[in-house]
Amino acid sequence: MVYNFSAGPAVLPKEVLQQAADEMLDWHGSGMSVMEMSHRGKEYMSIIEAALRDMRELFAVPTNYKILFLQGGAIAENAIIPMNLAGLRGKGAGVADYINTGSWSTKSIKEARRYCEVNVAASSEAEKFARIPARDTWKLSRDAAYVHLCTNETIDGVEYQFTPDVAADTDNAPIVADMSSHILSRAVDVSKYGVIYGGAQKNIGPAGLTIVIVREDLLGHALPICPSAFDWKTVADNDSMYNTPPTYAIYIAGLVFQWLKRQGGVAEMERRNIAKAKLLYDYLDSTEFYTTRIAKDCRSRMNAPFFLHDETLNETFLAGAKERGLLQLKGHKSVGGMRASIYNAMPIEGVEALVEYLRHFERTH
Ligand SMILES: *Cc1c(COP(=O)(O)O)cnc(C)c1O
């Protein structure tokens, strides 16, 4: 028995992996593996249509939004987003506002600068990304084409616990949110966003699938330099089949969506995720042996970076964790220390085992 705390690619539900194994050689009597199917055949069409339907239902995506299945990951989207949206106000690429809350926002900003003017409207970099900058400190642009956020910073461990209102300060600019590492972990009012995007490999499925949820009026504004395969309108008009979609990754994501529905959907996941995060943070707060650096009201429920007070024990800590089957707890190299990623597929028993180990390690060191 192991518990995998990897930040991504990350743990998947056992039941899903078992079902995929059972169906590997012969999907539903078709005589084919899903990997071998034509993406336009009726077997595969039934798989992708069910995945889209379930995603829409689970995440309560309104009917005036398209769900697109793409490739390239969130990092490719960092370029694809300005190429699709920077021209929203007409006259070529305009200005886009970005909120810098950590490593992933920083990357998004750097990439967007290649395609449009970027205004960093707020940043917590000076505070080492320990909090989300308060909304009333943001210096938004009146003519911003869009406002970009990373709503869960996987590396730094901060998460928005609110949806900012930017409409009045920006003449209704849409919010574009990178939700790679917490999509489907909590209820979201999708109608407050213009675009929600993320790679699947944190909280949904295998790497290779990128999900973009986009309000329909934001389609059709791509700059001429945008590759056709990444022009969201072209992708939407072709039901995510302008080019061959990542068929197997979509199939696994579809199995995860069915699993989520059996568990009770996003509301039940959110309830469990709150309980899991509370268990871990309460323990970390109860002792001086471990420390955390994130403001309490900005802590991520998905990714918890923490540090041993005595960092010379780091290697011993990790070796002992591995012996107990607690895997991939080493922090990101840019932050150091430890990081426990506790996505939807991590059961509460995994967090209990981690806390039990934290207590044991503290007692014995
Ligand atoms: C992992 C991650 C990315 C990068 O995803 P890729 O699939 O490697 O492109 C971007 N943003 C966030 C928030 C992430 O967690």
Coordinates of C-alpha atoms and ligand atoms in Angstrom, one line a residue:
M1 CA 0.0 0.0 0.0
V2 CA 1.5 3.3 -1.0
Y3 CA 0.3 6.9 -1.0
N4 CA 1.5 9.1 -3.8
F5 CA 1.8 12.8 -2.9
S6 CA 3.2 13.9 -6.3
A7 CA 2.3 17.4 -7.6
G8 CA 1.8 16.0 -11.1
P9 CA 1.5 13.8 -12.9
A10 CA -0.3 12.6 -9.9
V11 CA -2.3 9.9 -8.2
L12 CA -5.3 8.5 -10.0
P13 CA -8.2 6.6 -8.4
K14 CA -7.3 2.8 -8.1
E15 CA -10.7 1.9 -9.5
V16 CA -10.1 3.9 -12.6
L17 CA -6.7 2.3 -13.2
Q18 CA -8.2 -1.1 -12.7
Q19 CA -11.0 -0.4 -15.1
A20 CA -8.5 0.9 -17.7
A21 CA -6.4 -2.3 -17.2
D22 CA -9.5 -4.5 -17.7
E23 CA -10.5 -2.7 -20.9
M24 CA -6.9 -2.3 -22.2
L25 CA -7.0 -5.1 -24.9
D26 CA -10.7 -5.1 -25.8
W27 CA -12.9 -2.1 -25.1
H28 CA -16.5 -3.2 -24.5
G29 CA -16.3 -6.1 -27.0
S30 CA -15.1 -3.9 -29.8
G31 CA -12.0 -6.0 -30.2
M32 CA -9.8 -2.9 -30.0
S33 CA -7.9 -1.0 -27.4
V34 CA -9.1 2.6 -27.0
M35 CA -5.6 3.6 -28.2
E36 CA -6.3 1.9 -31.6
M37 CA -9.6 3.5 -32.4
S38 CA -10.3 6.0 -35.0
H39 CA -11.2 9.2 -33.2
R40 CA -14.1 9.6 -35.6
G41 CA -15.5 6.1 -35.2
K42 CA -18.7 5.5 -33.3
E43 CA -17.0 3.7 -30.4
Y44 CA -14.6 6.6 -29.7
M45 CA -17.3 9.2 -30.4
S46 CA -19.3 7.7 -27.6
I47 CA -16.3 7.9 -25.2
I48 CA -15.5 11.6 -25.9
E49 CA -19.2 12.7 -25.9
A50 CA -19.7 11.0 -22.5
A51 CA -16.5 12.7 -21.2
L52 CA -17.7 16.1 -22.3
R53 CA -21.2 15.6 -20.9
D54 CA -19.9 14.4 -17.6
M55 CA -17.4 17.3 -17.3
R56 CA -20.1 19.8 -18.1
E57 CA -22.4 18.2 -15.4
L58 CA -19.7 17.9 -12.7
F59 CA -18.3 21.4 -13.1
A60 CA -21.8 23.0 -13.8
V61 CA -20.6 24.5 -17.0
P62 CA -23.3 26.8 -18.4
T63 CA -24.6 26.2 -22.0
N64 CA -23.0 29.3 -23.4
Y65 CA -19.5 27.9 -22.7
K66 CA -17.6 25.4 -24.9
I67 CA -15.5 22.7 -23.3
L68 CA -12.4 22.1 -25.6
F69 CA -10.0 19.2 -25.4
L70 CA -6.6 20.3 -26.6
Q71 CA -2.9 19.3 -26.3
G72 CA 0.1 21.3 -25.2
G73 CA -0.6 21.7 -21.5
A74 CA -1.1 24.9 -19.5
I75 CA 2.3 26.1 -20.6
A76 CA 1.3 26.1 -24.3
E77 CA -1.9 27.9 -23.2
N78 CA 0.3 30.7 -21.8
A79 CA 1.0 31.6 -25.4
I80 CA -2.4 30.5 -26.9
I81 CA -4.4 32.7 -24.5
P82 CA -2.9 36.0 -25.7
M83 CA -3.0 34.8 -29.3
N84 CA -6.8 34.2 -28.8
L85 CA -7.7 37.1 -26.6
A86 CA -5.3 40.0 -26.7
G87 CA -7.1 41.3 -29.8
L88 CA -10.5 41.3 -28.0
R89 CA -10.8 45.1 -28.0
G90 CA -9.9 45.3 -31.7
K91 CA -6.9 46.9 -33.4
G92 CA -4.5 44.0 -32.9
A93 CA -2.9 43.0 -29.6
G94 CA -3.9 45.2 -26.7
V95 CA -3.0 45.1 -23.0
A96 CA -3.6 42.2 -20.8
D97 CA -3.6 42.3 -17.0
Y98 CA -1.9 39.6 -14.9
I99 CA -1.9 38.9 -11.2
N100 CA 1.4 37.5 -10.1
T101 CA 0.9 35.0 -7.2
G102 CA 3.7 32.5 -7.8
S103 CA 5.9 30.4 -10.1
W104 CA 3.1 29.6 -12.5
S105 CA 1.8 33.1 -12.8
T106 CA 5.3 34.3 -13.4
K107 CA 5.7 31.9 -16.3
S108 CA 2.3 33.0 -17.8
I109 CA 3.4 36.6 -17.6
K110 CA 6.8 36.0 -19.3
E111 CA 5.2 34.1 -22.1
A112 CA 2.3 36.6 -22.7
R113 CA 4.9 39.4 -23.1
R114 CA 5.9 37.8 -26.4
Y115 CA 2.4 38.4 -27.8
C116 CA 1.0 41.5 -26.1
E117 CA 1.5 44.3 -23.6
V118 CA 1.3 42.9 -20.1
N119 CA 0.3 44.9 -17.1
V120 CA 1.2 43.1 -13.8
A121 CA -1.7 44.6 -11.8
A122 CA -0.7 43.0 -8.5
S123 CA 2.1 40.8 -7.3
S124 CA 3.0 39.1 -4.0
E125 CA 6.6 38.4 -5.2
A126 CA 8.1 40.8 -2.6
E127 CA 6.4 38.7 0.1
K128 CA 7.8 35.5 -1.5
F129 CA 4.3 34.7 -2.7
A130 CA 3.0 34.0 0.8
R131 CA -0.5 35.4 0.1
I132 CA -2.9 36.5 -2.7
P133 CA -2.7 40.3 -3.0
A134 CA -5.9 41.8 -1.7
R135 CA -8.3 42.7 -4.4
D136 CA -8.4 46.4 -3.5
T137 CA -4.7 46.7 -4.2
W138 CA -4.9 45.6 -7.8
K139 CA -4.1 48.3 -10.4
L140 CA -6.2 47.0 -13.3
S141 CA -6.2 48.6 -16.8
R142 CA -9.5 50.1 -17.9
D143 CA -9.0 48.7 -21.4
A144 CA -7.6 45.3 -20.4
A145 CA -8.4 42.6 -23.0
Y146 CA -8.6 40.1 -20.1
V147 CA -7.4 39.6 -16.5
H148 CA -5.3 36.5 -15.9
L149 CA -5.1 34.6 -12.6
C150 CA -3.6 31.3 -11.5
T151 CA -6.2 30.3 -8.9
N152 CA -4.1 27.6 -7.4
E153 CA -0.3 27.9 -7.4
T154 CA 0.9 24.3 -7.4
I155 CA 4.5 25.1 -6.4
D156 CA 4.0 27.9 -3.9
G157 CA 0.8 26.6 -2.3
V158 CA -1.5 29.6 -2.4
E159 CA -5.1 29.3 -3.6
Y160 CA -7.8 31.9 -4.2
Q161 CA -10.6 31.5 -1.7
F162 CA -12.7 34.1 -3.6
T163 CA -13.5 35.0 -7.2
P164 CA -12.4 38.6 -7.8
D165 CA -14.8 41.0 -9.4
V166 CA -12.9 43.0 -12.1
A167 CA -15.8 44.1 -14.3
A168 CA -16.2 47.6 -13.1
D169 CA -12.5 48.5 -13.2
T170 CA -11.9 47.1 -16.6
D171 CA -15.0 47.7 -18.7
N172 CA -16.0 44.1 -18.3
A173 CA -12.8 42.3 -19.1
P174 CA -13.2 38.5 -18.8
I175 CA -11.2 36.7 -16.1
V176 CA -8.9 33.9 -17.5
A177 CA -7.9 31.4 -14.9
D178 CA -5.3 28.7 -14.8
M179 CA -7.0 26.0 -12.7
S180 CA -4.6 23.2 -13.6
S181 CA -4.1 21.9 -10.1
H182 CA -7.5 22.4 -8.5
I183 CA -10.1 22.1 -11.2
L184 CA -13.0 19.8 -10.0
S185 CA -11.7 20.0 -6.4
R186 CA -14.2 22.6 -5.3
A187 CA -17.4 24.3 -6.6
V188 CA -16.7 27.2 -9.0
D189 CA -19.2 29.6 -10.4
V190 CA -18.0 29.2 -14.0
S191 CA -20.2 32.2 -15.2
K192 CA -17.8 34.6 -13.3
Y193 CA -15.0 33.5 -15.7
G194 CA -14.4 34.1 -19.4
V195 CA -11.9 31.2 -19.7
I196 CA -10.9 28.4 -17.3
Y197 CA -8.0 26.2 -18.4
G198 CA -5.7 23.6 -17.2
G199 CA -3.6 20.5 -17.9
A200 CA -5.3 17.3 -16.8
Q201 CA -2.4 15.6 -15.0
K202 CA -2.8 17.2 -11.6
N203 CA -6.4 16.5 -10.7
I204 CA -8.1 14.8 -13.6
G205 CA -6.1 12.3 -15.6
P206 CA -2.9 11.6 -17.6
A207 CA -0.6 14.2 -19.0
G208 CA -1.3 15.1 -22.7
L209 CA -4.9 16.5 -22.2
T210 CA -5.5 20.2 -21.8
I211 CA -9.0 21.4 -21.0
V212 CA -10.2 24.9 -22.0
I213 CA -13.6 26.1 -21.0
V214 CA -14.4 29.3 -22.9
R215 CA -17.4 31.6 -23.1
E216 CA -18.8 31.6 -26.6
D217 CA -18.5 35.3 -27.2
L218 CA -14.7 35.1 -26.7
L219 CA -14.3 32.8 -29.7
G220 CA -13.3 34.2 -33.1
H221 CA -10.9 37.0 -32.0
A222 CA -7.6 35.2 -32.6
L223 CA -4.6 37.2 -33.8
P224 CA -3.5 36.2 -37.4
I225 CA -0.3 34.6 -35.9
C226 CA -2.3 32.0 -33.9
P227 CA -1.9 28.5 -35.2
S228 CA -5.2 27.0 -36.5
A229 CA -4.9 24.1 -34.2
F230 CA -4.9 26.5 -31.3
D231 CA -7.5 29.0 -32.5
W232 CA -10.2 28.1 -30.0
K233 CA -12.9 29.0 -32.6
T234 CA -11.5 26.5 -35.0
V235 CA -11.3 23.9 -32.3
A236 CA -14.8 24.6 -31.1
D237 CA -16.3 24.5 -34.6
N238 CA -14.7 21.1 -35.0
D239 CA -15.8 19.7 -31.6
S240 CA -12.2 19.3 -30.5
M241 CA -11.4 17.2 -33.6
Y242 CA -9.7 19.8 -35.8
N243 CA -6.6 17.8 -35.2
T244 CA -6.5 14.3 -33.6
P245 CA -7.3 14.8 -29.9
P246 CA -5.3 13.0 -27.2
T247 CA -7.7 10.1 -27.4
Y248 CA -6.4 7.8 -24.6
A249 CA -6.0 10.7 -22.1
I250 CA -9.6 11.8 -22.8
Y251 CA -10.8 8.2 -22.2
I252 CA -9.0 8.1 -18.8
A253 CA -10.3 11.5 -17.9
G254 CA -13.8 10.2 -18.8
L255 CA -13.3 7.3 -16.4
V256 CA -12.3 9.8 -13.7
F257 CA -15.4 11.9 -14.3
Q258 CA -17.5 8.7 -13.9
W259 CA -15.7 7.9 -10.7
L260 CA -16.2 11.5 -9.4
K261 CA -20.0 11.2 -10.1
R262 CA -20.1 7.9 -8.1
Q263 CA -18.3 9.6 -5.2
G264 CA -21.0 12.4 -5.1
G265 CA -19.5 14.9 -7.5
V266 CA -17.6 18.1 -6.9
A267 CA -19.6 19.0 -3.7
E268 CA -18.6 15.8 -2.0
M269 CA -15.0 16.2 -3.3
E270 CA -14.9 19.7 -1.8
R271 CA -16.1 18.4 1.5
R272 CA -13.4 15.7 1.6
N273 CA -10.7 18.2 0.4
I274 CA -11.6 20.6 3.2
A275 CA -11.3 17.8 5.7
K276 CA -8.0 16.5 4.3
A277 CA -6.4 19.9 4.2
K278 CA -7.6 20.7 7.7
L279 CA -6.2 17.5 9.1
L280 CA -2.8 18.2 7.6
Y281 CA -2.6 22.0 8.3
D282 CA -3.9 21.6 11.9
Y283 CA -1.1 19.2 12.6
L284 CA 1.5 21.4 11.0
D285 CA 0.2 24.4 13.0
S286 CA 0.3 22.4 16.3
T287 CA 4.1 22.0 16.4
E288 CA 7.3 24.0 16.0
F289 CA 9.0 21.0 14.5
Y290 CA 7.4 21.8 11.1
T291 CA 6.7 25.2 9.6
T292 CA 4.6 26.6 6.8
R293 CA 5.1 30.0 5.1
I294 CA 1.7 30.7 3.5
A295 CA -0.9 33.1 5.1
K296 CA -3.6 30.9 6.6
D297 CA -6.5 32.4 4.5
C298 CA -4.6 31.8 1.3
R299 CA -3.4 28.2 1.8
S300 CA -4.0 25.7 -0.9
R301 CA -6.2 22.7 -0.2
M302 CA -4.4 20.8 -2.9
N303 CA -0.7 21.5 -2.5
A304 CA 0.8 22.0 1.0
P305 CA 4.5 23.0 1.1
F306 CA 6.0 22.7 4.5
F307 CA 9.5 22.7 6.1
L308 CA 11.3 20.8 8.8
H309 CA 12.6 23.3 11.4
D310 CA 15.9 21.5 11.1
E311 CA 16.5 21.2 7.4
T312 CA 19.5 19.0 7.9
L313 CA 17.0 16.2 8.5
N314 CA 15.3 16.5 5.1
E315 CA 17.0 13.5 3.5
T316 CA 16.3 11.3 6.6
F317 CA 12.7 12.5 6.6
L318 CA 12.2 11.6 2.9
A319 CA 13.9 8.2 3.3
G320 CA 11.7 7.3 6.3
A321 CA 8.6 8.4 4.4
K322 CA 9.5 6.3 1.4
E323 CA 9.9 3.3 3.7
R324 CA 6.3 3.7 4.8
G325 CA 5.1 4.1 1.3
L326 CA 4.6 7.8 1.5
L327 CA 6.0 8.9 -1.9
Q328 CA 7.1 12.0 -3.7
L329 CA 7.0 14.4 -0.7
K330 CA 10.1 16.4 -1.7
G331 CA 9.3 20.0 -2.3
H332 CA 9.8 21.8 -5.6
K333 CA 13.4 22.8 -6.1
S334 CA 12.5 26.5 -6.3
V335 CA 10.9 26.4 -2.8
G336 CA 12.7 23.6 -1.1
G337 CA 11.4 21.7 1.9
M338 CA 8.5 19.3 1.5
R339 CA 5.3 19.4 -0.4
A340 CA 2.2 17.2 0.0
S341 CA -0.2 17.3 -2.9
I342 CA -3.5 15.9 -1.8
Y343 CA -5.7 15.9 -4.9
N344 CA -9.2 14.4 -5.3
A345 CA -7.8 10.9 -5.7
M346 CA -5.9 11.0 -2.4
P347 CA -8.0 9.3 0.2
I348 CA -8.2 10.7 3.7
E349 CA -6.4 7.6 4.8
G350 CA -3.4 8.8 2.9
V351 CA -3.4 12.1 4.8
E352 CA -3.9 10.3 8.1
A353 CA -0.9 8.1 7.3
L354 CA 1.2 11.2 6.5
V355 CA 0.2 13.0 9.7
E356 CA 0.9 9.8 11.7
Y357 CA 4.4 9.8 10.1
L358 CA 4.9 13.5 10.8
R359 CA 4.1 12.9 14.5
H360 CA 6.4 9.8 14.6
F361 CA 9.3 11.6 12.9
E362 CA 9.0 14.5 15.3
R363 CA 9.0 12.2 18.3
T364 CA 12.0 10.3 17.2
H365 CA 14.1 13.3 16.1
Ligands
LIG1 C1 1.5 22.0 -13.8 C2 1.0 23.3 -14.0 C3 1.3 24.0 -15.2 C4 2.1 23.4 -16.3 O1 1.4 22.4 -17.0 P1 2.1 21.7 -18.3 O2 1.1 20.6 -18.5 O3 3.4 21.2 -17.9 O4 2.1 22.7 -19.4 C5 0.8 25.3 -15.3 N1 0.1 25.9 -14.4 C6 -0.2 25.2 -13.2 C7 -1.0 25.9 -12.2 C8 0.3 23.9 -13.0 O5 0.0 23.3 -11.9

